[in-house]
Amino acid sequence: MIRPRSISGLREFLPAEQITFNRCVEIVRKHFELAGAVPLSTPAFELREVLLAKEGGDSVDRQVYGVHRLADGGEDTDFALRFDLTVPMARFVAQHAGELVFPFRRYQIQPVWRGERAQAGRYREFIQCDIDVVGDQTLSLITDAEIPAIIDGIFKEMNIGPFQIRMSNRKLLEGFLSGTGIPSESISDAMRVIDKIDKVGPDEIRKELAETYTLEDRQLDQIMAYVSLRGPAEEVIEKLLSLAPADSLNETYKGGVEELTTVARAAASLGLTPETFILDLSVARGLSYYTGTVYETTLVDHPSIGSICSGGRYENLAGLYTSRKLPGVGISIGLTRLVTRLMEAGLLPVEQATTAPVLVTVLDQGKLDRYLTVAGLLRKAGIGAEVATEQRKVGQQFKYADRKGFKLALVAGEDEFAAGTWQVKTLATGEQVVVEETRLVETLKGMLAP
Amino acid sequence: MIRPRSISGLREFLPAEQITFNRCVEIVRKHFELAGAVPLSTPAFELREVLLAKEGGDSVDRQVYGVHRLADGGEDTDFALRFDLTVPMARFVAQHAGELVFPFRRYQIQPVWRGERAQAGRYREFIQCDIDVVGDQTLSLITDAEIPAIIDGIFKEMNIGPFQIRMSNRKLLEGFLSGTGIPSESISDAMRVIDKIDKVGPDEIRKELAETYTLEDRQLDQIMAYVSLRGPAEEVIEKLLSLAPADSLNETYKGGVEELTTVARAAASLGLTPETFILDLSVARGLSYYTGTVYETTLVDHPSIGSICSGGRYENLAGLYTSRKLPGVGISIGLTRLVTRLMEAGLLPVEQATTAPVLVTVLDQGKLDRYLTVAGLLRKAGIGAEVATEQRKVGQQFKYADRKGFKLALVAGEDEFAAGTWQVKTLATGEQVVVEETRLVETLKGMLAP
């Protein structure tokens, strides 16, 4: 006999957890679709040459899993599992550009795989939820405002407590830093340092900047004051021109101010308010891939969870695969980690181990056809129902109902069958009502309405 | 530059196709959940030792994909991609039996991978939709009736034309054949031959049986008459005892008759009718894994598609991993192949390349905030909406609406803004109505109701 076990670092959920997880997936999908995004599903593995086109030897590459037929052996395999959803999307868009309508608004909710060393909170398989809008040659800046509006809808409906979508524009920090004395070839690096501010705190950042670059205290003060600027869009935008020293008012910076202003204004029109949506000039996103708008999202009461979704604007999606210029903007939610942490923190309810609200109990085994008939009727009417066919004793049936978390139990015996009625028991309260069979569907629908 | 391309045999859909595919997934999921099944998602790969516990060297084994970190090389890899959903479920149930409530009703909709040689209709990755009910020690026969009732609901809602769920019980054919002169050690093989009757026709079956076993014409006649028996449950059951020759009336056969009768009766109570549900004694299922009830489903007008879902009852799910006896019954839909064939045959509509029904057109770029505000309002009310931010000219916006298949377009300019109204255009007919902004959500909901 083989000991049944799974591979460490590969998260799987028990039924009640999976139901909670799936509810989150459905919320994400709903809001992606409300914004008109179409679903995309790409195969789990791609040609290695295509998947790893970007560069060899970096940290992601080393984590990538190869795939081979066991019968063929594993050397020189051509196939590799995707490690994110952006590369497969870029490949798909480049390959099928002639068959797509642009702007291509797509979402993708699929697992990705990374050969991480197994440790807490690091998964070798996790579900990512990505939305991107990709334009052909150009893409309106207004689209950058849609992304946080979608995210706002998702986390509000998930009901996970106060959160902040923090937005900035990389051109601001880039322009600002180039006026502070940091050499232009180091600006990308400096931005990567600043991007860690929420993780390591401002003092650490200041220290690292001071050690790495030749900066006077006055300059460090300026940088730290600048990257600490966060708040409602209107307030921050007002300070953008006054706070920056004259040296920083270059074209890059001014371009950033203009873009950020446009996007923030459109975001307000779409219904975003400072309660959940702020500007934060420390948001830089480590990846040089992003060229304009950038986003991070954090839970106000749970900063230790870190950013729960992030993304931004990029100038060209698929330059590795096509000469067609495809600018885009997008965001990604790492749902496996997020939901796991939220469940651990008690921020997401994990309660039911059934997807059906109604258990049809069986009092009289000789009348099984009656119980089955009513279950069939309920299901046809869209009400989930299970028949307690396993447990002979009614007490055991109710115990089963409790363990799985059914909301209602139907009970009927000789008397009820003679009268054409059902007893409907609300399991949480024990309350019981008698309902005529002809009105059963209608009554249950009313009792189960949220 | 790298040529963007996918691996042959890995199916991916264009947006309109993917929308259709996802609609089918949702129908499957809905009916699985109406029956109270809980979702299960297992990781893409498992320990090779666990995944391939059953036996080495058979045809599936040779198709299994191994997984390795590229950095580690591929020799002697411990991990392998799942090739079905039954083995991971068996591992999961054995591993977590103490945390599950039995009967464990689970569904699983996930891709599986097989290293098939690429050819038409054979995929290296395909989505399977499995539902199984697993009992602890015992499982009521009534459960066997639930499976076809669920399948019936799925294919009716998919609206793919007439279909037949064909059910039998392996004990019948087993008992019958053991009375015909086929040696008992060959009965499994003979059942595998008979199972192909829909693919190769009865003449071929008769020929193969005659060549393989020592059977008189009279016996062959009997077998062929027997396996040709199919029809409404009541009619077939009536013939079961009369048609079998006396030699076949052994305990196995009688047990099969009793089981089949119980299941067919329960199926009728659950609402199944001969229109979609029949008994068919040729259904044997090749896998010796099944021990009782067996199912196949075919499309009446498209026999060439073959069985679109099949399954049955098994005596012990996880004997490789646990000494706990876990009998179950389940069925599996190979959705990727099915939906692809149905789309090719025109049996599933592939129309829209948008998930949102409403396009908000932009007449006046200076009033973008108004268009965005209304889109935000619609989305909050649950109505999918996109704003035409890319195309400057209104004609282009309507062209875009047509290409993506929006149902309604909102139009407003100076006059409408002054009057607080919107024009709502039904794109299929060109019909246009003027609606006050305060009644817009309500009106659109009415127009979009199915």
PDB file of C-alpha atoms in Angstrom, chain A residues 1-7 10-15 18-19 22 26 29-30 32-50 52-53 61-75 77-81 90-92 94-96 98-105 107 113 115-117 124-125 138-140 142-143 146 149-150 152 156 266 269-271 319-323 353-356 368-370 372-376 378-380 382-387 389-391 400 403-404, chain B residues 1-7 10-15 18-19 22 26 29-30 32-50 52-53 61-75 77-81 91-92 94-96 98-105 107 113 115-117 124-125 138-140 142-143 146 149-150 152 156 266 269-271 319-323 353-356 368-370 372-376 378-380 382-387 389-391 400 403-404:
ATOM      1  CA  MET A   1       0.000   0.000   0.000  1.00  0.00           C
ATOM      2  CA  ILE A   2       1.216   3.498  -0.870  1.00  0.00           C
ATOM      3  CA  ARG A   3       0.946   6.281   1.719  1.00  0.00           C
ATOM      4  CA  PRO A   4      -1.424   8.890   0.254  1.00  0.00           C
ATOM      5  CA  ARG A   5       0.260  12.305   0.392  1.00  0.00           C
ATOM      6  CA  SER A   6       0.580  15.436  -1.645  1.00  0.00           C
ATOM      7  CA  ILE A   7       3.693  17.400  -2.553  1.00  0.00           C
ATOM      8  CA  LEU A  10       1.131  22.552  -3.439  1.00  0.00           C
ATOM      9  CA  ARG A  11      -1.910  23.952  -1.647  1.00  0.00           C
ATOM     10  CA  GLU A  12      -5.191  22.085  -1.725  1.00  0.00           C
ATOM     11  CA  PHE A  13      -8.320  22.947   0.175  1.00  0.00           C
ATOM     12  CA  LEU A  14     -10.814  20.924   2.143  1.00  0.00           C
ATOM     13  CA  PRO A  15     -14.402  21.242   0.849  1.00  0.00           C
ATOM     14  CA  GLN A  18     -12.705  25.279  -1.475  1.00  0.00           C
ATOM     15  CA  ILE A  19     -16.270  26.587  -1.444  1.00  0.00           C
ATOM     16  CA  ASN A  22     -14.536  29.379  -5.377  1.00  0.00           C
ATOM     17  CA  GLU A  26     -16.678  33.968  -8.849  1.00  0.00           C
ATOM     18  CA  ARG A  29     -14.792  36.747 -12.563  1.00  0.00           C
ATOM     19  CA  LYS A  30     -18.031  38.699 -12.173  1.00  0.00           C
ATOM     20  CA  PHE A  32     -13.870  41.254 -14.723  1.00  0.00           C
ATOM     21  CA  GLU A  33     -16.860  40.441 -16.919  1.00  0.00           C
ATOM     22  CA  LEU A  34     -18.881  43.480 -15.804  1.00  0.00           C
ATOM     23  CA  ALA A  35     -16.047  45.495 -17.319  1.00  0.00           C
ATOM     24  CA  GLY A  36     -16.413  43.602 -20.578  1.00  0.00           C
ATOM     25  CA  ALA A  37     -13.287  41.437 -20.324  1.00  0.00           C
ATOM     26  CA  VAL A  38     -13.352  38.127 -22.195  1.00  0.00           C
ATOM     27  CA  PRO A  39     -12.008  34.920 -20.689  1.00  0.00           C
ATOM     28  CA  LEU A  40      -8.765  33.426 -21.897  1.00  0.00           C
ATOM     29  CA  SER A  41      -7.406  30.017 -20.955  1.00  0.00           C
ATOM     30  CA  THR A  42      -4.026  29.005 -22.279  1.00  0.00           C
ATOM     31  CA  PRO A  43      -2.495  25.530 -22.008  1.00  0.00           C
ATOM     32  CA  ALA A  44      -0.509  24.700 -18.881  1.00  0.00           C
ATOM     33  CA  PHE A  45       2.692  24.288 -20.814  1.00  0.00           C
ATOM     34  CA  GLU A  46       4.300  26.147 -23.674  1.00  0.00           C
ATOM     35  CA  LEU A  47       7.328  25.634 -25.844  1.00  0.00           C
ATOM     36  CA  ARG A  48      10.312  26.385 -23.638  1.00  0.00           C
ATOM     37  CA  GLU A  49      11.782  28.596 -26.322  1.00  0.00           C
ATOM     38  CA  VAL A  50       8.618  30.717 -26.363  1.00  0.00           C
ATOM     39  CA  LEU A  52      11.616  31.724 -21.738  1.00  0.00           C
ATOM     40  CA  ALA A  53      12.174  34.059 -24.671  1.00  0.00           C
ATOM     41  CA  ASP A  61      13.974  30.934 -15.077  1.00  0.00           C
ATOM     42  CA  ARG A  62      15.574  28.852 -12.413  1.00  0.00           C
ATOM     43  CA  GLN A  63      12.154  28.173 -10.902  1.00  0.00           C
ATOM     44  CA  VAL A  64      10.480  27.079 -14.105  1.00  0.00           C
ATOM     45  CA  TYR A  65       9.281  23.481 -14.375  1.00  0.00           C
ATOM     46  CA  GLY A  66       9.977  21.467 -17.467  1.00  0.00           C
ATOM     47  CA  VAL A  67       7.513  18.858 -18.724  1.00  0.00           C
ATOM     48  CA  HIS A  68       8.407  15.616 -20.454  1.00  0.00           C
ATOM     49  CA  ARG A  69       6.738  12.306 -21.259  1.00  0.00           C
ATOM     50  CA  LEU A  70       7.986   9.830 -18.698  1.00  0.00           C
ATOM     51  CA  ALA A  71       8.486   7.360 -21.516  1.00  0.00           C
ATOM     52  CA  ASP A  72      10.805   9.794 -23.309  1.00  0.00           C
ATOM     53  CA  GLY A  73      13.030  10.750 -20.365  1.00  0.00           C
ATOM     54  CA  GLY A  74      13.605  14.292 -19.185  1.00  0.00           C
ATOM     55  CA  GLU A  75      16.717  15.578 -20.890  1.00  0.00           C
ATOM     56  CA  THR A  77      12.689  18.802 -22.833  1.00  0.00           C
ATOM     57  CA  ASP A  78      10.984  21.297 -25.126  1.00  0.00           C
ATOM     58  CA  PHE A  79       8.006  22.024 -22.893  1.00  0.00           C
ATOM     59  CA  ALA A  80       7.735  24.087 -19.707  1.00  0.00           C
ATOM     60  CA  LEU A  81       4.893  24.986 -17.336  1.00  0.00           C
ATOM     61  CA  ALA A  90       1.658  37.936 -24.924  1.00  0.00           C
ATOM     62  CA  ARG A  91       2.255  34.787 -26.990  1.00  0.00           C
ATOM     63  CA  PHE A  92      -1.498  34.356 -27.575  1.00  0.00           C
ATOM     64  CA  ALA A  94       0.940  37.973 -30.962  1.00  0.00           C
ATOM     65  CA  GLN A  95      -0.121  34.645 -32.472  1.00  0.00           C
ATOM     66  CA  HIS A  96      -3.795  35.530 -32.931  1.00  0.00           C
ATOM     67  CA  GLY A  98      -5.404  39.052 -36.738  1.00  0.00           C
ATOM     68  CA  GLU A  99      -8.370  37.248 -35.153  1.00  0.00           C
ATOM     69  CA  LEU A 100      -8.807  39.521 -32.122  1.00  0.00           C
ATOM     70  CA  VAL A 101     -10.742  42.756 -31.734  1.00  0.00           C
ATOM     71  CA  PHE A 102      -8.646  45.532 -30.171  1.00  0.00           C
ATOM     72  CA  PRO A 103      -8.595  46.860 -27.549  1.00  0.00           C
ATOM     73  CA  PHE A 104      -8.383  43.261 -26.360  1.00  0.00           C
ATOM     74  CA  ARG A 105      -9.841  43.151 -22.872  1.00  0.00           C
ATOM     75  CA  TYR A 107      -9.057  38.088 -18.073  1.00  0.00           C
ATOM     76  CA  TRP A 113       3.779  26.986 -11.258  1.00  0.00           C
ATOM     77  CA  GLY A 115       9.711  25.650  -8.279  1.00  0.00           C
ATOM     78  CA  GLU A 116       9.976  27.544  -5.002  1.00  0.00           C
ATOM     79  CA  ARG A 117      11.683  25.973  -2.036  1.00  0.00           C
ATOM     80  CA  ARG A 124       4.631  25.923  -6.055  1.00  0.00           C
ATOM     81  CA  GLU A 125       1.181  26.168  -7.629  1.00  0.00           C
ATOM     82  CA  THR A 138      -2.331  52.991 -28.807  1.00  0.00           C
ATOM     83  CA  LEU A 139      -4.457  52.584 -25.717  1.00  0.00           C
ATOM     84  CA  SER A 140      -6.424  55.369 -24.064  1.00  0.00           C
ATOM     85  CA  ILE A 142      -8.761  56.232 -19.437  1.00  0.00           C
ATOM     86  CA  THR A 143      -8.271  52.470 -19.387  1.00  0.00           C
ATOM     87  CA  GLU A 146     -10.799  51.170 -15.133  1.00  0.00           C
ATOM     88  CA  ALA A 149     -12.378  50.572 -10.389  1.00  0.00           C
ATOM     89  CA  ILE A 150     -12.629  46.852 -11.117  1.00  0.00           C
ATOM     90  CA  ASP A 152     -12.486  48.206  -5.914  1.00  0.00           C
ATOM     91  CA  LYS A 156     -15.773  45.444  -1.653  1.00  0.00           C
ATOM     92  CA  ALA A 266     -11.407  59.310 -14.719  1.00  0.00           C
ATOM     93  CA  SER A 269     -15.920  59.497 -12.583  1.00  0.00           C
ATOM     94  CA  LEU A 270     -16.055  55.703 -12.431  1.00  0.00           C
ATOM     95  CA  GLY A 271     -17.044  55.995  -8.775  1.00  0.00           C
ATOM     96  CA  GLY A 319       7.867  42.824 -28.498  1.00  0.00           C
ATOM     97  CA  LEU A 320       9.561  39.434 -28.269  1.00  0.00           C
ATOM     98  CA  TYR A 321       7.037  37.847 -30.596  1.00  0.00           C
ATOM     99  CA  THR A 322       5.790  40.544 -32.967  1.00  0.00           C
ATOM    100  CA  SER A 323       6.745  43.894 -34.393  1.00  0.00           C
ATOM    101  CA  ALA A 353     -19.283  21.705   3.421  1.00  0.00           C
ATOM    102  CA  THR A 354     -22.224  21.531   1.052  1.00  0.00           C
ATOM    103  CA  THR A 355     -23.243  23.520  -1.978  1.00  0.00           C
ATOM    104  CA  ALA A 356     -26.920  22.585  -1.576  1.00  0.00           C
ATOM    105  CA  LEU A 368     -38.271   6.678  -1.002  1.00  0.00           C
ATOM    106  CA  ASP A 369     -39.895   7.599  -4.294  1.00  0.00           C
ATOM    107  CA  ARG A 370     -41.659  10.531  -2.608  1.00  0.00           C
ATOM    108  CA  LEU A 372     -36.623  11.509  -4.511  1.00  0.00           C
ATOM    109  CA  THR A 373     -39.483  13.114  -6.417  1.00  0.00           C
ATOM    110  CA  VAL A 374     -39.382  16.220  -4.251  1.00  0.00           C
ATOM    111  CA  ALA A 375     -35.568  16.448  -4.615  1.00  0.00           C
ATOM    112  CA  GLY A 376     -35.964  16.246  -8.388  1.00  0.00           C
ATOM    113  CA  LEU A 378     -36.411  21.285  -6.170  1.00  0.00           C
ATOM    114  CA  ARG A 379     -33.362  20.810  -8.386  1.00  0.00           C
ATOM    115  CA  LYS A 380     -35.407  21.555 -11.505  1.00  0.00           C
ATOM    116  CA  GLY A 382     -32.870  25.678  -9.134  1.00  0.00           C
ATOM    117  CA  ILE A 383     -32.822  24.779  -5.446  1.00  0.00           C
ATOM    118  CA  GLY A 384     -29.910  22.555  -4.450  1.00  0.00           C
ATOM    119  CA  ALA A 385     -31.080  19.461  -2.583  1.00  0.00           C
ATOM    120  CA  GLU A 386     -29.669  16.214  -1.303  1.00  0.00           C
ATOM    121  CA  VAL A 387     -31.607  13.179  -0.117  1.00  0.00           C
ATOM    122  CA  THR A 389     -30.160   8.028   1.631  1.00  0.00           C
ATOM    123  CA  GLU A 390     -27.311   6.755   3.807  1.00  0.00           C
ATOM    124  CA  GLN A 391     -28.461   7.072   7.392  1.00  0.00           C
ATOM    125  CA  TYR A 400     -25.244  14.783   8.980  1.00  0.00           C
ATOM    126  CA  ARG A 403     -21.914  18.586  10.002  1.00  0.00           C
ATOM    127  CA  LYS A 404     -22.299  19.638   6.385  1.00  0.00           C
TER     128      LYS A 404
ATOM    129  CA  MET B   1      12.316  37.638 -32.437  1.00  0.00           C
ATOM    130  CA  ILE B   2      10.661  34.336 -31.516  1.00  0.00           C
ATOM    131  CA  ARG B   3       7.766  33.020 -33.572  1.00  0.00           C
ATOM    132  CA  PRO B   4       4.727  32.927 -31.250  1.00  0.00           C
ATOM    133  CA  ARG B   5       3.173  29.474 -31.394  1.00  0.00           C
ATOM    134  CA  SER B   6       1.546  26.915 -29.146  1.00  0.00           C
ATOM    135  CA  ILE B   7       2.220  23.204 -28.847  1.00  0.00           C
ATOM    136  CA  LEU B  10      -2.996  21.655 -26.735  1.00  0.00           C
ATOM    137  CA  ARG B  11      -6.345  23.227 -27.533  1.00  0.00           C
ATOM    138  CA  GLU B  12      -6.932  26.889 -26.820  1.00  0.00           C
ATOM    139  CA  PHE B  13      -9.992  28.885 -27.770  1.00  0.00           C
ATOM    140  CA  LEU B  14     -10.521  32.304 -29.264  1.00  0.00           C
ATOM    141  CA  PRO B  15     -12.608  34.623 -27.051  1.00  0.00           C
ATOM    142  CA  GLN B  18     -13.995  30.437 -24.772  1.00  0.00           C
ATOM    143  CA  ILE B  19     -17.177  32.267 -23.737  1.00  0.00           C
ATOM    144  CA  ASN B  22     -17.196  28.667 -20.067  1.00  0.00           C
ATOM    145  CA  GLU B  26     -21.063  26.875 -15.651  1.00  0.00           C
ATOM    146  CA  ARG B  29     -21.037  23.207 -12.232  1.00  0.00           C
ATOM    147  CA  LYS B  30     -24.575  24.415 -11.550  1.00  0.00           C
ATOM    148  CA  PHE B  32     -23.288  19.323  -9.872  1.00  0.00           C
ATOM    149  CA  GLU B  33     -23.951  21.832  -7.080  1.00  0.00           C
ATOM    150  CA  LEU B  34     -27.748  21.486  -7.289  1.00  0.00           C
ATOM    151  CA  ALA B  35     -27.142  17.874  -6.318  1.00  0.00           C
ATOM    152  CA  GLY B  36     -25.090  18.991  -3.316  1.00  0.00           C
ATOM    153  CA  ALA B  37     -21.633  18.095  -4.621  1.00  0.00           C
ATOM    154  CA  VAL B  38     -18.713  20.085  -3.193  1.00  0.00           C
ATOM    155  CA  PRO B  39     -15.881  21.344  -5.366  1.00  0.00           C
ATOM    156  CA  LEU B  40     -12.457  19.756  -5.214  1.00  0.00           C
ATOM    157  CA  SER B  41      -9.320  21.075  -6.868  1.00  0.00           C
ATOM    158  CA  THR B  42      -6.158  19.055  -6.592  1.00  0.00           C
ATOM    159  CA  PRO B  43      -2.688  20.216  -7.648  1.00  0.00           C
ATOM    160  CA  ALA B  44      -1.643  19.646 -11.256  1.00  0.00           C
ATOM    161  CA  PHE B  45       1.120  17.283 -10.256  1.00  0.00           C
ATOM    162  CA  GLU B  46       1.434  14.534  -7.702  1.00  0.00           C
ATOM    163  CA  LEU B  47       4.226  12.340  -6.463  1.00  0.00           C
ATOM    164  CA  ARG B  48       4.927   9.892  -9.238  1.00  0.00           C
ATOM    165  CA  GLU B  49       4.867   7.023  -6.776  1.00  0.00           C
ATOM    166  CA  VAL B  50       1.339   8.009  -5.695  1.00  0.00           C
ATOM    167  CA  LEU B  52       1.243   5.671 -10.769  1.00  0.00           C
ATOM    168  CA  ALA B  53       0.582   3.367  -7.829  1.00  0.00           C
ATOM    169  CA  ASP B  61       1.578   5.204 -17.878  1.00  0.00           C
ATOM    170  CA  ARG B  62       3.435   5.680 -21.079  1.00  0.00           C
ATOM    171  CA  GLN B  63       1.458   8.854 -21.735  1.00  0.00           C
ATOM    172  CA  VAL B  64       2.079  10.448 -18.353  1.00  0.00           C
ATOM    173  CA  TYR B  65       4.100  13.648 -18.224  1.00  0.00           C
ATOM    174  CA  GLY B  66       6.825  14.090 -15.651  1.00  0.00           C
ATOM    175  CA  VAL B  67       7.585  17.483 -14.127  1.00  0.00           C
ATOM    176  CA  HIS B  68      11.026  18.712 -13.065  1.00  0.00           C
ATOM    177  CA  ARG B  69      12.689  22.026 -12.279  1.00  0.00           C
ATOM    178  CA  LEU B  70      14.616  23.003 -15.377  1.00  0.00           C
ATOM    179  CA  ALA B  71      17.500  23.916 -13.091  1.00  0.00           C
ATOM    180  CA  ASP B  72      17.560  20.370 -11.677  1.00  0.00           C
ATOM    181  CA  GLY B  73      17.438  18.426 -14.935  1.00  0.00           C
ATOM    182  CA  GLY B  74      14.850  15.847 -15.788  1.00  0.00           C
ATOM    183  CA  GLU B  75      16.243  12.467 -14.802  1.00  0.00           C
ATOM    184  CA  THR B  77      11.857  13.155 -11.497  1.00  0.00           C
ATOM    185  CA  ASP B  78       9.535  12.533  -8.571  1.00  0.00           C
ATOM    186  CA  PHE B  79       6.585  14.550  -9.893  1.00  0.00           C
ATOM    187  CA  ALA B  80       4.068  13.776 -12.619  1.00  0.00           C
ATOM    188  CA  LEU B  81       1.060  15.607 -14.081  1.00  0.00           C
ATOM    189  CA  ARG B  91      -5.423  10.020  -2.965  1.00  0.00           C
ATOM    190  CA  PHE B  92      -7.256  13.035  -1.501  1.00  0.00           C
ATOM    191  CA  ALA B  94      -7.600   8.450   1.541  1.00  0.00           C
ATOM    192  CA  GLN B  95      -5.375  11.243   2.881  1.00  0.00           C
ATOM    193  CA  HIS B  96      -8.182  13.352   4.353  1.00  0.00           C
ATOM    194  CA  GLY B  98     -10.822  11.822   8.813  1.00  0.00           C
ATOM    195  CA  GLU B  99     -11.701  15.391   7.844  1.00  0.00           C
ATOM    196  CA  LEU B 100     -14.435  14.588   5.326  1.00  0.00           C
ATOM    197  CA  VAL B 101     -18.130  13.968   5.827  1.00  0.00           C
ATOM    198  CA  PHE B 102     -19.350  10.776   4.133  1.00  0.00           C
ATOM    199  CA  PRO B 103     -20.955  10.191   1.754  1.00  0.00           C
ATOM    200  CA  PHE B 104     -18.455  12.512   0.146  1.00  0.00           C
ATOM    201  CA  ARG B 105     -20.143  14.097  -2.859  1.00  0.00           C
ATOM    202  CA  TYR B 107     -17.127  17.385  -8.267  1.00  0.00           C
ATOM    203  CA  TRP B 113      -2.688  15.847 -19.388  1.00  0.00           C
ATOM    204  CA  GLY B 115       1.173  12.649 -23.920  1.00  0.00           C
ATOM    205  CA  GLU B 116      -0.906  11.608 -26.904  1.00  0.00           C
ATOM    206  CA  ARG B 117       0.541  11.700 -30.362  1.00  0.00           C
ATOM    207  CA  ARG B 124      -2.693  16.529 -24.722  1.00  0.00           C
ATOM    208  CA  GLU B 125      -4.583  18.749 -22.303  1.00  0.00           C
ATOM    209  CA  THR B 138     -21.386   1.338   2.070  1.00  0.00           C
ATOM    210  CA  LEU B 139     -23.193   3.557  -0.390  1.00  0.00           C
ATOM    211  CA  SER B 140     -26.905   3.392  -1.138  1.00  0.00           C
ATOM    212  CA  ILE B 142     -30.166   5.126  -4.870  1.00  0.00           C
ATOM    213  CA  THR B 143     -27.053   7.240  -5.504  1.00  0.00           C
ATOM    214  CA  GLU B 146     -28.708  10.486  -9.096  1.00  0.00           C
ATOM    215  CA  ALA B 149     -30.456  12.618 -13.303  1.00  0.00           C
ATOM    216  CA  ILE B 150     -27.628  15.163 -12.983  1.00  0.00           C
ATOM    217  CA  ASP B 152     -29.885  14.788 -17.841  1.00  0.00           C
ATOM    218  CA  LYS B 156     -30.925  19.555 -21.423  1.00  0.00           C
ATOM    219  CA  ALA B 266     -35.278   5.676  -8.369  1.00  0.00           C
ATOM    220  CA  SER B 269     -38.742   9.172  -9.229  1.00  0.00           C
ATOM    221  CA  LEU B 270     -36.025  11.784  -9.800  1.00  0.00           C
ATOM    222  CA  GLY B 271     -37.782  12.770 -13.017  1.00  0.00           C
ATOM    223  CA  GLY B 319      -7.611   0.400  -2.020  1.00  0.00           C
ATOM    224  CA  LEU B 320      -4.089   1.381  -3.096  1.00  0.00           C
ATOM    225  CA  TYR B 321      -3.858   4.009  -0.389  1.00  0.00           C
ATOM    226  CA  THR B 322      -6.039   2.906   2.516  1.00  0.00           C
ATOM    227  CA  SER B 323      -7.602  -0.174   4.040  1.00  0.00           C
ATOM    228  CA  ALA B 353     -16.622  38.272 -28.213  1.00  0.00           C
ATOM    229  CA  THR B 354     -17.680  40.308 -25.207  1.00  0.00           C
ATOM    230  CA  THR B 355     -19.011  39.401 -21.809  1.00  0.00           C
ATOM    231  CA  ALA B 356     -20.659  42.817 -21.365  1.00  0.00           C
ATOM    232  CA  LEU B 368     -15.877  61.756 -20.918  1.00  0.00           C
ATOM    233  CA  ASP B 369     -16.720  61.964 -17.209  1.00  0.00           C
ATOM    234  CA  ARG B 370     -20.427  61.581 -18.045  1.00  0.00           C
ATOM    235  CA  LEU B 372     -17.590  56.956 -17.385  1.00  0.00           C
ATOM    236  CA  THR B 373     -20.056  57.805 -14.637  1.00  0.00           C
ATOM    237  CA  VAL B 374     -22.863  55.951 -16.364  1.00  0.00           C
ATOM    238  CA  ALA B 375     -20.611  52.929 -16.970  1.00  0.00           C
ATOM    239  CA  GLY B 376     -19.732  52.909 -13.265  1.00  0.00           C
ATOM    240  CA  LEU B 378     -24.329  50.203 -14.680  1.00  0.00           C
ATOM    241  CA  ARG B 379     -21.534  47.975 -13.391  1.00  0.00           C
ATOM    242  CA  LYS B 380     -22.568  48.633  -9.798  1.00  0.00           C
ATOM    243  CA  GLY B 382     -24.689  44.337 -12.224  1.00  0.00           C
ATOM    244  CA  ILE B 383     -24.944  45.323 -15.881  1.00  0.00           C
ATOM    245  CA  GLY B 384     -21.748  44.729 -17.830  1.00  0.00           C
ATOM    246  CA  ALA B 385     -20.635  47.836 -19.701  1.00  0.00           C
ATOM    247  CA  GLU B 386     -17.661  49.044 -21.673  1.00  0.00           C
ATOM    248  CA  VAL B 387     -16.884  52.648 -22.693  1.00  0.00           C
ATOM    249  CA  THR B 389     -12.596  55.122 -25.355  1.00  0.00           C
ATOM    250  CA  GLU B 390     -10.454  54.077 -28.301  1.00  0.00           C
ATOM    251  CA  GLN B 391     -12.310  55.143 -31.399  1.00  0.00           C
ATOM    252  CA  TYR B 400     -16.506  47.896 -32.844  1.00  0.00           C
ATOM    253  CA  ARG B 403     -17.571  43.058 -34.227  1.00  0.00           C
ATOM    254  CA  LYS B 404     -17.668  42.227 -30.529  1.00  0.00           C
TER     255      LYS B 404
END
